Coordinates of C-alpha atoms and ligand atoms in Angstrom, one line a residue:
X1 CA 32.4 -74.4 -21.1
X2 CA 32.7 -76.7 -18.5
X3 CA 34.0 -80.4 -18.9
X4 CA 33.6 -83.2 -16.6
X5 CA 36.1 -86.5 -16.6
X6 CA 34.4 -89.4 -15.0
X7 CA 37.4 -91.9 -14.2
X8 CA 39.9 -89.2 -14.1
X9 CA 42.3 -91.4 -11.9
X10 CA 42.8 -94.1 -14.8
X11 CA 44.9 -94.4 -17.7
X12 CA 42.4 -92.9 -20.2
X13 CA 41.6 -90.1 -17.8
X14 CA 45.0 -89.0 -17.3
X15 CA 45.1 -89.1 -21.3
X16 CA 42.0 -86.9 -21.4
X17 CA 43.5 -84.2 -19.1
X18 CA 46.8 -84.1 -21.3
X19 CA 44.9 -83.8 -24.5
X20 CA 42.3 -81.5 -23.1
X21 CA 45.5 -79.3 -22.1
X22 CA 46.3 -79.0 -25.7
X23 CA 42.7 -79.0 -27.3
X24 CA 41.2 -76.2 -29.1
X25 CA 37.9 -76.4 -26.9
X26 CA 37.0 -73.3 -25.1
X27 CA 37.3 -75.0 -21.8
X28 CA 36.6 -72.7 -18.6
X29 CA 36.3 -75.2 -15.9
X30 CA 37.0 -78.9 -15.5
X31 CA 35.6 -81.3 -13.0
X32 CA 37.2 -84.3 -12.1
X33 CA 35.5 -87.5 -10.6
X34 CA 36.4 -90.8 -9.8
X35 CA 35.5 -93.6 -7.3
X36 CA 35.4 -93.0 -3.3
X37 CA 38.9 -94.3 -3.0
X38 CA 40.1 -91.1 -5.0
X39 CA 38.0 -88.6 -3.6
X40 CA 40.0 -85.4 -2.0
X41 CA 43.0 -86.8 -4.4
X42 CA 44.5 -83.5 -6.2
X43 CA 45.5 -83.9 -9.9
X44 CA 47.2 -80.8 -11.9
X45 CA 45.5 -79.4 -14.5
X46 CA 47.0 -76.2 -16.5
X47 CA 49.6 -76.0 -13.5
X48 CA 46.5 -75.7 -10.9
X49 CA 45.6 -78.5 -8.5
X50 CA 42.2 -80.0 -9.0
X51 CA 40.4 -81.9 -6.6
X52 CA 39.2 -85.5 -7.3
X53 CA 35.4 -85.8 -6.5
X54 CA 33.2 -88.8 -5.9
X55 CA 31.1 -89.6 -9.2
X56 CA 27.7 -88.0 -8.8
X57 CA 24.5 -90.7 -9.3
X58 CA 22.6 -87.9 -10.6
X59 CA 23.1 -85.0 -13.2
X60 CA 26.3 -83.5 -13.9
X61 CA 26.4 -79.7 -14.4
X62 CA 28.9 -79.7 -17.6
X63 CA 28.7 -79.1 -21.2
X64 CA 30.8 -82.3 -22.0
X65 CA 31.1 -85.5 -19.6
X66 CA 34.0 -87.4 -20.8
X67 CA 33.3 -90.8 -18.9
X68 CA 36.1 -93.5 -18.8
X69 CA 35.1 -95.5 -15.5
X70 CA 34.3 -99.0 -16.9
X71 CA 30.7 -100.4 -18.6
X72 CA 29.2 -101.1 -15.4
X73 CA 29.5 -97.5 -13.9
X74 CA 28.6 -96.1 -17.3
X75 CA 25.4 -98.4 -17.6
X76 CA 24.0 -97.4 -14.6
X77 CA 24.8 -93.6 -14.3
X78 CA 25.6 -92.2 -17.8
X79 CA 21.6 -91.3 -18.5
X80 CA 21.8 -89.7 -15.2
X81 CA 24.7 -87.8 -15.8
X82 CA 23.1 -86.5 -19.2
X83 CA 20.0 -85.2 -17.4
X84 CA 22.1 -82.2 -16.3
X85 CA 22.0 -81.0 -20.1
X86 CA 25.3 -82.0 -21.2
X87 CA 26.6 -84.8 -23.7
X88 CA 27.9 -87.8 -22.3
X89 CA 31.2 -89.3 -24.6
X90 CA 31.5 -92.5 -23.3
X91 CA 34.7 -94.6 -23.4
X92 CA 33.4 -97.9 -22.4
X93 CA 31.3 -100.4 -24.6
X94 CA 28.0 -100.2 -22.6
X95 CA 26.2 -98.2 -25.4
X96 CA 28.0 -98.9 -28.6
X97 CA 25.5 -101.1 -30.3
X98 CA 22.2 -99.2 -28.9
X99 CA 20.5 -97.9 -32.0
X100 CA 20.0 -94.1 -30.5
X101 CA 23.5 -93.9 -29.5
X102 CA 26.1 -92.5 -32.5
X103 CA 29.5 -94.6 -32.6
X104 CA 32.1 -91.8 -33.6
X105 CA 35.6 -91.6 -34.9
X106 CA 35.3 -87.9 -36.2
X107 CA 37.5 -88.5 -39.4
X108 CA 35.2 -91.4 -40.5
X109 CA 31.7 -90.5 -39.2
X110 CA 31.8 -87.3 -37.4
X111 CA 28.3 -86.1 -38.7
X112 CA 26.8 -89.0 -36.9
X113 CA 27.8 -87.4 -33.5
X114 CA 25.3 -84.3 -34.2
X115 CA 22.2 -86.6 -34.1
X116 CA 23.0 -87.9 -30.4
X117 CA 20.3 -88.0 -27.6
X118 CA 22.8 -87.3 -24.5
X119 CA 25.3 -90.0 -25.1
X120 CA 27.8 -90.8 -27.8
X121 CA 29.9 -93.9 -27.6
X122 CA 33.7 -93.5 -28.3
X123 CA 34.9 -97.0 -30.1
X124 CA 36.7 -99.9 -29.0
X125 CA 40.5 -99.1 -29.3
X126 CA 41.5 -101.7 -31.8
X127 CA 38.6 -100.5 -34.2
X128 CA 39.3 -96.8 -33.9
X129 CA 42.9 -97.2 -35.0
X130 CA 42.0 -99.6 -37.9
X131 CA 39.2 -97.4 -39.4
X132 CA 41.1 -94.5 -39.6
X133 CA 43.6 -96.4 -42.1
X134 CA 40.6 -98.6 -43.7
X135 CA 37.6 -96.0 -44.2
X136 CA 39.4 -93.9 -46.7
X137 CA 40.4 -96.9 -48.7
X138 CA 36.7 -98.3 -48.5
X139 CA 35.5 -95.0 -49.6
X140 CA 37.8 -95.2 -53.0
X141 CA 38.0 -98.8 -53.5
X142 CA 35.5 -100.4 -51.9
X143 CA 36.8 -103.0 -49.1
X144 CA 34.8 -106.5 -49.6
X145 CA 36.7 -108.5 -47.0
X146 CA 39.0 -107.3 -44.1
X147 CA 41.1 -109.9 -42.0
X148 CA 42.8 -108.2 -38.9
X149 CA 45.5 -109.6 -36.2
X150 CA 46.1 -107.5 -33.3
X151 CA 49.3 -106.8 -31.4
X152 CA 47.4 -105.2 -28.1
X153 CA 49.3 -103.3 -25.3
X154 CA 48.6 -103.8 -21.6
X155 CA 47.4 -100.6 -21.7
X156 CA 44.1 -101.9 -23.0
X157 CA 43.5 -103.0 -19.5
X158 CA 44.0 -99.6 -18.0
X159 CA 46.6 -98.5 -15.4
X160 CA 46.3 -102.1 -13.5
X161 CA 47.3 -103.5 -16.9
X162 CA 50.5 -101.6 -17.4
X163 CA 51.2 -102.0 -13.6
X164 CA 51.1 -105.9 -13.9
X165 CA 53.4 -105.8 -16.8
X166 CA 56.2 -103.6 -15.1
X167 CA 55.5 -105.7 -11.7
X168 CA 55.5 -109.0 -13.3
X169 CA 58.5 -108.3 -15.7
X170 CA 60.3 -107.4 -12.9
X171 CA 59.6 -110.6 -10.8
X172 CA 60.8 -112.9 -13.8
X173 CA 63.8 -110.9 -14.2
X174 CA 64.4 -111.6 -10.2
X175 CA 63.8 -115.3 -10.8
X176 CA 60.5 -115.6 -9.5
X177 CA 57.2 -117.0 -11.0
X178 CA 54.9 -114.5 -12.5
X179 CA 51.4 -114.1 -11.3
X180 CA 48.3 -112.5 -13.1
X181 CA 45.3 -110.5 -12.4
X182 CA 44.4 -108.3 -15.1
X183 CA 45.0 -111.3 -17.8
X184 CA 44.2 -114.6 -18.5
X185 CA 47.9 -115.8 -18.0
X186 CA 51.2 -114.1 -17.0
X187 CA 52.2 -111.4 -19.7
X188 CA 55.7 -111.0 -19.3
X189 CA 57.7 -112.7 -22.5
X190 CA 54.2 -114.0 -23.2
X191 CA 51.9 -113.5 -25.8
X192 CA 48.2 -114.2 -25.2
X193 CA 45.3 -114.9 -27.8
X194 CA 42.5 -114.0 -25.6
X195 CA 41.0 -110.4 -24.7
X196 CA 37.6 -110.3 -23.1
X197 CA 35.4 -113.2 -22.8
X198 CA 35.1 -116.1 -25.6
X199 CA 31.8 -116.2 -27.6
X200 CA 29.7 -119.0 -28.9
X201 CA 31.3 -118.7 -32.0
X202 CA 34.8 -119.4 -30.7
X203 CA 35.7 -115.6 -31.3
X204 CA 36.3 -113.3 -28.2
X205 CA 34.4 -110.1 -27.5
X206 CA 37.2 -108.0 -28.4
X207 CA 37.4 -109.7 -32.1
X208 CA 33.5 -109.4 -32.3
X209 CA 33.9 -105.5 -31.3
X210 CA 36.1 -105.0 -34.4
X211 CA 33.3 -106.8 -36.7
X212 CA 30.2 -104.7 -34.9
X213 CA 32.0 -101.6 -34.6
X214 CA 33.6 -101.4 -38.0
X215 CA 30.2 -102.0 -39.6
X216 CA 28.8 -99.2 -37.4
X217 CA 31.4 -96.7 -38.0
X218 CA 32.0 -97.3 -41.6
X219 CA 28.1 -97.8 -42.0
X220 CA 28.2 -100.6 -44.1
X221 CA 27.4 -104.4 -42.9
X222 CA 28.5 -105.7 -46.1
X223 CA 32.0 -105.6 -45.2
X224 CA 33.5 -109.2 -44.1
X225 CA 35.4 -108.7 -41.2
X226 CA 37.4 -111.2 -39.0
X227 CA 39.7 -110.6 -36.2
X228 CA 42.2 -112.3 -34.0
X229 CA 42.9 -110.4 -31.0
X230 CA 46.3 -110.6 -29.0
X231 CA 47.7 -109.4 -26.1
X232 CA 51.4 -108.7 -26.1
X233 CA 53.9 -107.5 -23.3
X234 CA 54.3 -103.8 -24.3
X235 CA 53.2 -100.9 -22.6
X236 CA 50.9 -98.8 -24.8
X237 CA 49.9 -98.5 -28.5
X238 CA 48.1 -101.2 -30.5
X239 CA 49.3 -102.7 -33.7
X240 CA 47.3 -104.5 -36.5
X241 CA 48.4 -106.6 -39.4
X242 CA 45.5 -105.8 -41.8
X243 CA 44.5 -107.7 -45.2
X244 CA 42.0 -106.0 -47.1
X245 CA 40.0 -107.7 -50.3
X246 CA 38.8 -104.5 -52.5
X247 CA 36.0 -104.1 -54.8
X248 CA 38.2 -102.0 -57.3
X249 CA 41.8 -103.2 -57.4
X250 CA 44.4 -100.7 -55.9
X251 CA 48.1 -100.6 -56.1
X252 CA 50.3 -100.0 -53.1
X253 CA 51.2 -96.8 -54.6
X254 CA 47.6 -95.8 -55.2
X255 CA 46.8 -96.6 -51.3
X256 CA 50.2 -94.9 -50.0
X257 CA 48.8 -91.4 -51.8
X258 CA 45.6 -91.8 -50.6
X259 CA 46.8 -92.4 -46.8
X260 CA 49.1 -89.6 -47.4
X261 CA 46.1 -87.1 -47.7
X262 CA 43.8 -88.9 -45.2
X263 CA 43.0 -87.1 -41.7
X264 CA 44.5 -88.9 -38.6
X265 CA 47.0 -91.1 -40.7
X266 CA 51.0 -90.8 -40.8
X267 CA 52.2 -92.9 -43.4
X268 CA 55.4 -94.5 -42.4
X269 CA 56.7 -96.7 -45.2
X270 CA 60.1 -97.1 -46.2
X271 CA 61.2 -100.3 -45.4
X272 CA 64.9 -99.9 -47.1
X273 CA 65.5 -97.3 -44.4
X274 CA 63.7 -99.7 -41.5
X275 CA 60.7 -97.0 -41.4
X276 CA 57.5 -98.8 -40.5
X277 CA 54.8 -98.6 -37.6
X278 CA 56.3 -99.6 -34.6
X279 CA 54.6 -98.9 -30.6
X280 CA 57.9 -96.8 -29.8
X281 CA 57.2 -94.4 -32.7
X282 CA 53.5 -94.2 -32.4
X283 CA 53.1 -94.0 -28.9
X284 CA 52.3 -90.4 -27.7
X285 CA 51.3 -89.7 -31.5
X286 CA 47.9 -88.2 -32.3
X287 CA 48.1 -89.8 -35.7
X288 CA 48.0 -93.6 -36.6
X289 CA 50.9 -94.9 -38.1
X290 CA 50.2 -97.0 -41.3
X291 CA 53.1 -98.7 -43.4
X292 CA 54.3 -102.0 -44.7
X293 CA 51.6 -101.4 -47.7
X294 CA 52.0 -104.1 -50.1
X295 CA 50.1 -106.0 -52.6
X296 CA 47.9 -108.9 -51.2
X297 CA 49.4 -112.3 -52.4
X298 CA 45.7 -113.7 -51.4
X299 CA 43.5 -111.4 -52.6
X300 CA 43.9 -110.2 -56.2
X301 CA 44.5 -106.3 -56.2
X302 CA 43.8 -106.4 -52.7
X303 CA 46.3 -104.4 -50.0
X304 CA 48.2 -105.8 -46.8
X305 CA 49.1 -103.2 -44.2
X306 CA 50.4 -102.6 -40.8
X307 CA 49.0 -100.2 -38.4
X308 CA 50.3 -98.6 -35.1
X309 CA 48.1 -96.5 -33.1
X310 CA 48.5 -95.3 -29.4
X311 CA 45.4 -96.8 -27.8
X312 CA 45.2 -94.4 -25.0
X313 CA 44.9 -91.5 -27.5
X314 CA 43.4 -92.2 -30.6
X315 CA 41.8 -95.2 -29.3
X316 CA 40.5 -93.4 -26.2
X317 CA 41.0 -90.0 -24.8
X318 CA 42.1 -88.3 -28.1
X319 CA 39.0 -89.8 -30.2
X320 CA 36.4 -88.6 -27.3
X321 CA 38.1 -84.9 -27.1
X322 CA 37.9 -84.9 -30.9
X323 CA 34.1 -85.9 -30.7
X324 CA 33.6 -82.9 -28.4
X325 CA 35.9 -80.5 -30.8
X326 CA 33.6 -81.7 -33.6
X327 CA 30.2 -81.0 -32.0
X328 CA 31.7 -77.2 -30.9
X329 CA 33.2 -76.6 -34.3
X330 CA 29.4 -77.6 -35.5
X331 CA 27.6 -75.5 -33.0
X332 CA 26.0 -78.4 -31.5
X333 CA 27.4 -78.2 -27.8
X334 CA 24.4 -77.1 -25.6
X335 CA 25.1 -75.5 -22.5
X336 CA 24.3 -77.7 -19.4
X337 CA 22.5 -76.4 -16.5
X338 CA 24.4 -74.8 -13.7
X339 CA 24.6 -76.5 -10.3
Ligands
A2P401 P1 39.7 -95.2 -8.6 O1 41.1 -94.5 -9.2 O2 39.4 -94.2 -7.7 O3 39.5 -96.5 -8.8 P2 41.7 -97.6 -15.3 O4 40.8 -98.0 -16.4 O5 43.0 -97.1 -15.6 O6 41.8 -98.8 -14.3 O7 41.0 -96.7 -14.6 C1 39.7 -96.6 -14.1 C2 38.7 -95.1 -13.5 O8 37.8 -95.2 -13.4 C3 39.4 -95.0 -12.6 O9 39.5 -93.2 -12.6 C4 38.8 -95.0 -11.3 O10 38.6 -94.4 -10.0 C5 37.2 -95.3 -12.0 N1 36.3 -95.9 -11.3 C6 36.3 -97.1 -10.8 N2 35.2 -97.5 -10.4 C7 34.7 -96.7 -10.1 C8 33.2 -96.4 -9.7 N3 32.4 -97.3 -9.1 N4 32.8 -95.2 -9.5 C9 33.4 -94.1 -10.1 N5 34.7 -94.1 -10.9 C10 35.1 -95.5 -10.8

């Protein structure tokens, strides 16, 4: 099988290569694409140098095309890439809300991937991390309302976001004033309740993505979802405080037992031992950490919990590769035309 990465030099591209090295995909050849700025650059995969090429504007001769070069690039080119016969698994928001494009988290709605027409969308990172924990609860107890407050790492803005955190922190520590390019305000020693553009209803687009994408992935528009999305000065891994109102009451012990069996989840919940989800422990991990599971003081029989999930992995690269693995396991990967 031949796999292509579009956006190979970016933060998610880097993680895609790491995840592919450990993946069960029967990968024979890897093609790497980025902008003309990176053409000719060499990246190492399976201990061998691979040359980065300029992203094609026409069909890509690969069975799986993992795209993470931003929404405008995908919007303009993804349909053309898929004309090579392979499937595009797109990390941007360009196609997530299109009716004919499945939006997939394999643990939750893997079967949706099987009905693709050339493009499968990888969800927004915050939503992907949340639904891994919330979908099993919804299946058993029925989620009526879901209130989310996020603590999102700078990795959500790509490599440039992480670089800005490090560089600007260095500036501040040396008595200089921090500037900002990737974020609405300086990020060091700050917390910014503004990710993506404000919408007419006062929510940001990032917050509305959590609403729209939770509905599409779980397949239930009746869940009332509200989100406050906040950028914090960490390098990677998003955390989220989630409050759930349930149709059928559940105790914290029942939720702990349910999530202990759930795919993609690691229950990390022993406050007496100072064990709970944190970016420091969840970074680099495939599973989403879930903890601080307790009874809601607001909704009778409801639940409060806290999750930390690596945005670059389950929120992006890992989920994309898991979609490809799901297609392979179900015999649904077509062979692309060879150039
Ligand atoms: P490049 O490194 O050549 O700019 P990140 O999200 O970490 O910023 O990464 C974005 C990725 O998307 C990088 O690999 C970047 O390549 C790539 N990219 C950005 N613009 C384009 C473009 N117009 N065509 C193809 N790839 C692009």
